[in-house]
PDB file of C-alpha atoms in Angstrom:
ATOM      1  CA  MET A   6      15.062  18.199  14.160  1.00 71.00           C
ATOM      2  CA  LYS A   7      18.452  17.738  15.778  1.00 78.00           C
ATOM      3  CA  LYS A   8      20.850  15.044  14.709  1.00 82.00           C
ATOM      4  CA  PRO A   9      20.728  11.968  17.007  1.00 79.00           C
ATOM      5  CA  LYS A  10      23.715  11.243  19.202  1.00 82.00           C
ATOM      6  CA  TYR A  11      25.999   8.331  18.401  1.00 81.00           C
ATOM      7  CA  HIS A  12      24.372   5.829  20.784  1.00 79.00           C
ATOM      8  CA  GLU A  13      20.867   6.914  19.708  1.00 79.00           C
ATOM      9  CA  ASP A  14      21.773   6.462  16.075  1.00 76.00           C
ATOM     10  CA  LYS A  15      23.193   3.004  16.784  1.00 76.00           C
ATOM     11  CA  LEU A  16      19.982   1.953  18.545  1.00 74.00           C
ATOM     12  CA  MET A  17      17.814   3.300  15.745  1.00 71.00           C
ATOM     13  CA  ARG A  18      19.709   1.182  13.209  1.00 70.00           C
ATOM     14  CA  LYS A  19      18.662  -1.986  15.023  1.00 66.00           C
ATOM     15  CA  VAL A  20      14.982  -1.095  15.421  1.00 63.00           C
ATOM     16  CA  ASN A  21      13.184   0.084  12.311  1.00 57.00           C
ATOM     17  CA  LEU A  22       9.658   1.027  13.324  1.00 56.00           C
ATOM     18  CA  PHE A  23       8.709   2.312   9.893  1.00 54.00           C
ATOM     19  CA  HIS A  24       9.394  -1.013   8.222  1.00 52.00           C
ATOM     20  CA  TYR A  25       7.111  -2.885  10.640  1.00 51.00           C
ATOM     21  CA  ASN A  26       4.185  -0.566   9.976  1.00 57.00           C
ATOM     22  CA  SER A  27       4.631  -0.765   6.223  1.00 63.00           C
ATOM     23  CA  GLU A  28       4.557  -4.595   6.313  1.00 67.00           C
ATOM     24  CA  ARG A  29       1.249  -4.559   8.173  1.00 69.00           C
ATOM     25  CA  ALA A  30      -0.188  -1.956   5.805  1.00 75.00           C
ATOM     26  CA  ASP A  31       0.962  -4.019   2.815  1.00 78.00           C
ATOM     27  CA  ARG A  32      -0.816  -7.087   4.212  1.00 78.00           C
ATOM     28  CA  GLU A  33      -3.984  -5.077   4.788  1.00 81.00           C
ATOM     29  CA  LEU A  34      -3.925  -3.546   1.314  1.00 82.00           C
ATOM     30  CA  LYS A  35      -3.263  -6.923  -0.310  1.00 83.00           C
ATOM     31  CA  THR A  36      -6.266  -8.436   1.482  1.00 84.00           C
ATOM     32  CA  VAL A  37      -8.456  -5.453   0.606  1.00 84.00           C
ATOM     33  CA  ARG A  38      -7.456  -5.707  -3.053  1.00 84.00           C
ATOM     34  CA  ASP A  39      -7.542  -9.513  -3.395  1.00 84.00           C
ATOM     35  CA  HIS A  40     -10.899 -10.021  -1.680  1.00 84.00           C
ATOM     36  CA  GLY A  41     -12.746  -6.941  -2.920  1.00 83.00           C
ATOM     37  CA  LEU A  42     -13.187  -5.301   0.478  1.00 85.00           C
ATOM     38  CA  SER A  43     -14.543  -1.766   0.473  1.00 83.00           C
ATOM     39  CA  GLY A  44     -11.714  -0.400   2.617  1.00 83.00           C
ATOM     40  CA  ARG A  45      -9.483  -0.781   5.630  1.00 84.00           C
ATOM     41  CA  GLU A  46     -12.453  -0.438   7.990  1.00 87.00           C
ATOM     42  CA  GLU A  47     -13.935  -3.651   6.648  1.00 89.00           C
ATOM     43  CA  PHE A  48     -10.557  -5.378   6.991  1.00 89.00           C
ATOM     44  CA  LYS A  49     -10.332  -4.200  10.592  1.00 89.00           C
ATOM     45  CA  LYS A  50     -13.798  -5.635  11.334  1.00 92.00           C
ATOM     46  CA  TYR A  51     -12.812  -9.034   9.947  1.00 90.00           C
ATOM     47  CA  ASP A  52      -9.475  -8.876  11.767  1.00 90.00           C
ATOM     48  CA  SER A  53     -11.156  -8.032  15.083  1.00 92.00           C
ATOM     49  CA  LEU A  54     -13.631 -10.876  14.542  1.00 91.00           C
ATOM     50  CA  GLY A  55     -10.711 -13.275  14.056  1.00 90.00           C
ATOM     51  CA  LYS A  56      -9.050 -11.980  17.218  1.00 91.00           C
ATOM     52  CA  LEU A  57     -12.331 -12.309  19.120  1.00 92.00           C
ATOM     53  CA  ILE A  58     -12.600 -15.943  18.081  1.00 92.00           C
ATOM     54  CA  GLY A  59      -8.976 -16.403  19.182  1.00 90.00           C
ATOM     55  CA  THR A  60      -9.729 -15.008  22.651  1.00 91.00           C
ATOM     56  CA  LEU A  61     -12.803 -17.223  22.889  1.00 92.00           C
ATOM     57  CA  VAL A  62     -10.617 -20.237  22.086  1.00 92.00           C
ATOM     58  CA  THR A  63      -8.165 -19.165  24.789  1.00 91.00           C
ATOM     59  CA  LYS A  64     -10.980 -18.925  27.356  1.00 93.00           C
ATOM     60  CA  ILE A  65     -12.291 -22.367  26.380  1.00 92.00           C
ATOM     61  CA  LYS A  66      -8.792 -23.852  26.656  1.00 91.00           C
ATOM     62  CA  GLU A  67      -8.480 -22.522  30.210  1.00 93.00           C
ATOM     63  CA  LEU A  68     -11.272 -24.856  31.303  1.00 92.00           C
ATOM     64  CA  ASP A  69     -10.611 -28.429  32.420  1.00 92.00           C
ATOM     65  CA  PRO A  70     -10.302 -30.715  29.343  1.00 89.00           C
ATOM     66  CA  LYS A  71     -12.832 -33.186  30.803  1.00 92.00           C
ATOM     67  CA  ASP A  72     -15.362 -30.530  31.742  1.00 92.00           C
ATOM     68  CA  PRO A  73     -18.668 -31.268  29.922  1.00 93.00           C
ATOM     69  CA  PHE A  74     -19.238 -27.541  29.334  1.00 93.00           C
ATOM     70  CA  ARG A  75     -15.849 -27.230  27.596  1.00 92.00           C
ATOM     71  CA  ILE A  76     -16.537 -30.262  25.418  1.00 92.00           C
ATOM     72  CA  LYS A  77     -19.976 -28.943  24.462  1.00 94.00           C
ATOM     73  CA  MET A  78     -18.752 -25.408  23.718  1.00 93.00           C
ATOM     74  CA  THR A  79     -15.816 -26.742  21.685  1.00 92.00           C
ATOM     75  CA  ASP A  80     -18.179 -28.840  19.563  1.00 93.00           C
ATOM     76  CA  VAL A  81     -20.629 -25.952  19.134  1.00 94.00           C
ATOM     77  CA  LEU A  82     -17.889 -23.512  18.109  1.00 93.00           C
ATOM     78  CA  LEU A  83     -16.231 -25.953  15.701  1.00 93.00           C
ATOM     79  CA  ASP A  84     -19.582 -26.908  14.137  1.00 93.00           C
ATOM     80  CA  LYS A  85     -20.603 -23.263  13.704  1.00 93.00           C
ATOM     81  CA  LEU A  86     -17.321 -22.204  12.115  1.00 92.00           C
ATOM     82  CA  TYR A  87     -17.227 -25.293   9.886  1.00 93.00           C
ATOM     83  CA  ASP A  88     -20.786 -24.641   8.692  1.00 93.00           C
ATOM     84  CA  MET A  89     -19.846 -21.019   7.986  1.00 92.00           C
ATOM     85  CA  GLY A  90     -16.899 -22.290   5.939  1.00 90.00           C
ATOM     86  CA  LEU A  91     -14.224 -20.550   7.985  1.00 90.00           C
ATOM     87  CA  ILE A  92     -12.413 -23.820   8.782  1.00 89.00           C
ATOM     88  CA  ASP A  93     -11.855 -26.882   6.626  1.00 87.00           C
ATOM     89  CA  SER A  94     -12.252 -29.575   9.285  1.00 86.00           C
ATOM     90  CA  LYS A  95     -13.756 -29.969  12.727  1.00 86.00           C
ATOM     91  CA  GLY A  96     -10.444 -31.124  14.215  1.00 82.00           C
ATOM     92  CA  SER A  97      -9.511 -29.202  17.341  1.00 82.00           C
ATOM     93  CA  LEU A  98      -9.272 -25.724  18.773  1.00 84.00           C
ATOM     94  CA  HIS A  99      -5.669 -25.331  17.591  1.00 84.00           C
ATOM     95  CA  ILE A 100      -6.799 -24.433  14.074  1.00 82.00           C
ATOM     96  CA  LEU A 101      -8.937 -21.579  15.419  1.00 83.00           C
ATOM     97  CA  LYS A 102      -6.167 -19.827  17.322  1.00 79.00           C
ATOM     98  CA  ASN A 103      -4.843 -17.991  14.251  1.00 78.00           C
ATOM     99  CA  LEU A 104      -8.038 -17.231  12.337  1.00 84.00           C
ATOM    100  CA  LYS A 105      -7.204 -14.291  10.071  1.00 86.00           C
ATOM    101  CA  ALA A 106      -9.185 -11.644   8.240  1.00 86.00           C
ATOM    102  CA  GLN A 107      -8.241 -13.371   4.968  1.00 88.00           C
ATOM    103  CA  ASP A 108      -9.987 -16.563   6.107  1.00 89.00           C
ATOM    104  CA  ILE A 109     -13.192 -14.662   6.819  1.00 91.00           C
ATOM    105  CA  SER A 110     -13.067 -12.570   3.655  1.00 91.00           C
ATOM    106  CA  LYS A 111     -12.696 -15.719   1.516  1.00 91.00           C
ATOM    107  CA  ARG A 112     -16.337 -16.501   2.331  1.00 92.00           C
ATOM    108  CA  ARG A 113     -17.629 -13.257   0.797  1.00 92.00           C
ATOM    109  CA  ILE A 114     -20.050 -13.915  -2.041  1.00 94.00           C
ATOM    110  CA  ALA A 115     -17.934 -12.059  -4.631  1.00 93.00           C
ATOM    111  CA  VAL A 116     -14.880 -14.189  -3.824  1.00 93.00           C
ATOM    112  CA  ARG A 117     -16.948 -17.388  -3.903  1.00 94.00           C
ATOM    113  CA  MET A 118     -18.390 -16.372  -7.289  1.00 94.00           C
ATOM    114  CA  VAL A 119     -14.869 -16.104  -8.710  1.00 94.00           C
ATOM    115  CA  ARG A 120     -13.902 -19.478  -7.226  1.00 94.00           C
ATOM    116  CA  LEU A 121     -17.072 -21.075  -8.628  1.00 93.00           C
ATOM    117  CA  LYS A 122     -16.382 -19.524 -12.069  1.00 93.00           C
ATOM    118  CA  TYR A 123     -19.385 -17.202 -12.162  1.00 93.00           C
ATOM    119  CA  ALA A 124     -16.952 -14.353 -12.868  1.00 92.00           C
ATOM    120  CA  SER A 125     -13.307 -14.076 -13.827  1.00 93.00           C
ATOM    121  CA  LYS A 126     -12.477 -11.146 -11.524  1.00 93.00           C
ATOM    122  CA  ILE A 127     -13.816  -9.915  -8.220  1.00 93.00           C
ATOM    123  CA  GLU A 128     -14.686  -6.545  -9.761  1.00 92.00           C
ATOM    124  CA  GLU A 129     -16.944  -8.307 -12.282  1.00 93.00           C
ATOM    125  CA  ALA A 130     -18.584 -10.303  -9.512  1.00 93.00           C
ATOM    126  CA  VAL A 131     -19.247  -7.130  -7.499  1.00 93.00           C
ATOM    127  CA  LYS A 132     -20.802  -5.483 -10.575  1.00 94.00           C
ATOM    128  CA  MET A 133     -23.033  -8.523 -11.179  1.00 93.00           C
ATOM    129  CA  LEU A 134     -24.129  -8.478  -7.552  1.00 93.00           C
ATOM    130  CA  LYS A 135     -24.920  -4.769  -7.505  1.00 94.00           C
ATOM    131  CA  ASP A 136     -26.885  -5.108 -10.757  1.00 93.00           C
ATOM    132  CA  GLY A 137     -28.991  -7.893  -9.209  1.00 93.00           C
ATOM    133  CA  HIS A 138     -27.984 -10.863 -11.376  1.00 93.00           C
ATOM    134  CA  ILE A 139     -27.285 -13.306  -8.506  1.00 94.00           C
ATOM    135  CA  ARG A 140     -29.571 -14.984  -6.030  1.00 94.00           C
ATOM    136  CA  VAL A 141     -29.082 -17.368  -3.141  1.00 94.00           C
ATOM    137  CA  GLY A 142     -32.174 -19.503  -2.914  1.00 92.00           C
ATOM    138  CA  PRO A 143     -35.130 -17.179  -3.525  1.00 93.00           C
ATOM    139  CA  ASP A 144     -33.323 -14.042  -2.291  1.00 94.00           C
ATOM    140  CA  VAL A 145     -31.585 -11.673  -4.710  1.00 94.00           C
ATOM    141  CA  ILE A 146     -28.273 -10.600  -3.184  1.00 94.00           C
ATOM    142  CA  ARG A 147     -26.967  -7.108  -3.931  1.00 94.00           C
ATOM    143  CA  ASP A 148     -24.430  -6.809  -1.112  1.00 92.00           C
ATOM    144  CA  PRO A 149     -20.881  -7.922  -2.027  1.00 91.00           C
ATOM    145  CA  ALA A 150     -20.050  -8.275   1.692  1.00 90.00           C
ATOM    146  CA  TYR A 151     -22.586 -11.098   2.107  1.00 93.00           C
ATOM    147  CA  LEU A 152     -20.879 -14.097   3.757  1.00 93.00           C
ATOM    148  CA  LEU A 153     -21.821 -17.299   1.978  1.00 93.00           C
ATOM    149  CA  THR A 154     -22.047 -20.406   4.179  1.00 93.00           C
ATOM    150  CA  ARG A 155     -21.333 -23.932   2.948  1.00 92.00           C
ATOM    151  CA  VAL A 156     -25.032 -24.802   2.766  1.00 93.00           C
ATOM    152  CA  LYS A 157     -26.077 -21.601   0.992  1.00 94.00           C
ATOM    153  CA  GLU A 158     -23.247 -22.006  -1.507  1.00 93.00           C
ATOM    154  CA  ASP A 159     -25.226 -24.857  -3.089  1.00 93.00           C
ATOM    155  CA  TYR A 160     -28.141 -22.478  -3.752  1.00 95.00           C
ATOM    156  CA  LEU A 161     -26.061 -19.804  -5.487  1.00 94.00           C
ATOM    157  CA  THR A 162     -27.439 -19.245  -8.990  1.00 93.00           C
ATOM    158  CA  TRP A 163     -28.450 -16.657 -11.567  1.00 92.00           C
ATOM    159  CA  VAL A 164     -31.673 -14.683 -11.368  1.00 92.00           C
ATOM    160  CA  ASP A 165     -34.163 -15.988 -13.948  1.00 86.00           C
ATOM    161  CA  SER A 166     -34.217 -12.699 -15.862  1.00 84.00           C
ATOM    162  CA  SER A 167     -30.424 -12.308 -15.895  1.00 85.00           C
ATOM    163  CA  LYS A 168     -28.764 -11.477 -19.205  1.00 87.00           C
ATOM    164  CA  TYR A 169     -25.791 -13.628 -18.110  1.00 88.00           C
ATOM    165  CA  LYS A 170     -28.039 -16.668 -17.648  1.00 85.00           C
ATOM    166  CA  THR A 171     -29.545 -16.133 -21.105  1.00 83.00           C
ATOM    167  CA  HIS A 172     -26.115 -15.704 -22.705  1.00 84.00           C
ATOM    168  CA  ILE A 173     -24.766 -18.890 -21.075  1.00 82.00           C
ATOM    169  CA  ALA A 174     -27.847 -20.848 -22.134  1.00 84.00           C
ATOM    170  CA  LYS A 175     -27.461 -19.632 -25.748  1.00 85.00           C
ATOM    171  CA  TYR A 176     -23.780 -20.595 -25.725  1.00 86.00           C
ATOM    172  CA  ASN A 177     -24.523 -24.077 -24.372  1.00 85.00           C
ATOM    173  CA  GLU A 178     -27.460 -24.411 -26.780  1.00 82.00           C
ATOM    174  CA  THR A 179     -29.827 -25.137 -23.920  1.00 83.00           C
ATOM    175  CA  LEU A 180     -31.984 -22.019 -24.228  1.00 77.00           C
ATOM    176  CA  ASP A 181     -35.670 -22.823 -24.197  1.00 75.00           C
ATOM    177  CA  ASP A 182     -38.274 -20.639 -25.926  1.00 69.00           C
ATOM    178  CA  PHE A 183     -40.352 -20.700 -22.754  1.00 70.00           C
ATOM    179  CA  ASP A 184     -37.425 -19.123 -20.854  1.00 61.00           C
ATOM    180  CA  LEU A 185     -37.361 -16.276 -23.360  1.00 62.00           C
ATOM    181  CA  LEU A 186     -41.062 -15.555 -22.770  1.00 64.00           C
ATOM    182  CA  ASN A 187     -40.517 -15.256 -18.999  1.00 62.00           C
ATOM    183  CA  ALA A 188     -37.433 -13.019 -19.290  1.00 55.00           C
TER     184      ALA A 188
END
């Protein structure tokens, strides 16, 4: 590769394209690591979902503010995203404009298990899920990518035959002999 000319070198000092790409990759890797994602592909799916919601918000904002369709669609979208747990309040569309992949990945069941103190690390939570120790309602969940809504979060519990449930009950001295017969 030939040496750049003086003016080319001066321009290249001002614009560092490599640094920009490394910042984005660092953000992706941090999200993948912190939220237990399986890889960059999963991050890209969550990121594209956030961008899709952002474009939907832009389309809704283009409508007349007093249009009944806009009001209805705004309420439906805010209610749906609030129920999913992606937003904290049903305020306005401004909070949806910058929905990130991190916001979506915080609702994964492994992350919620760590926040609810079922596990101390995401890796432990993923292992518990894959081994079949967790259920949501009557359904045993084995997929760590399962998105847990606000309503279903209340039904998150141990499987009856789980060794973790037995160990916690022994520690709290609440283990019943009848529970041991069923396990």
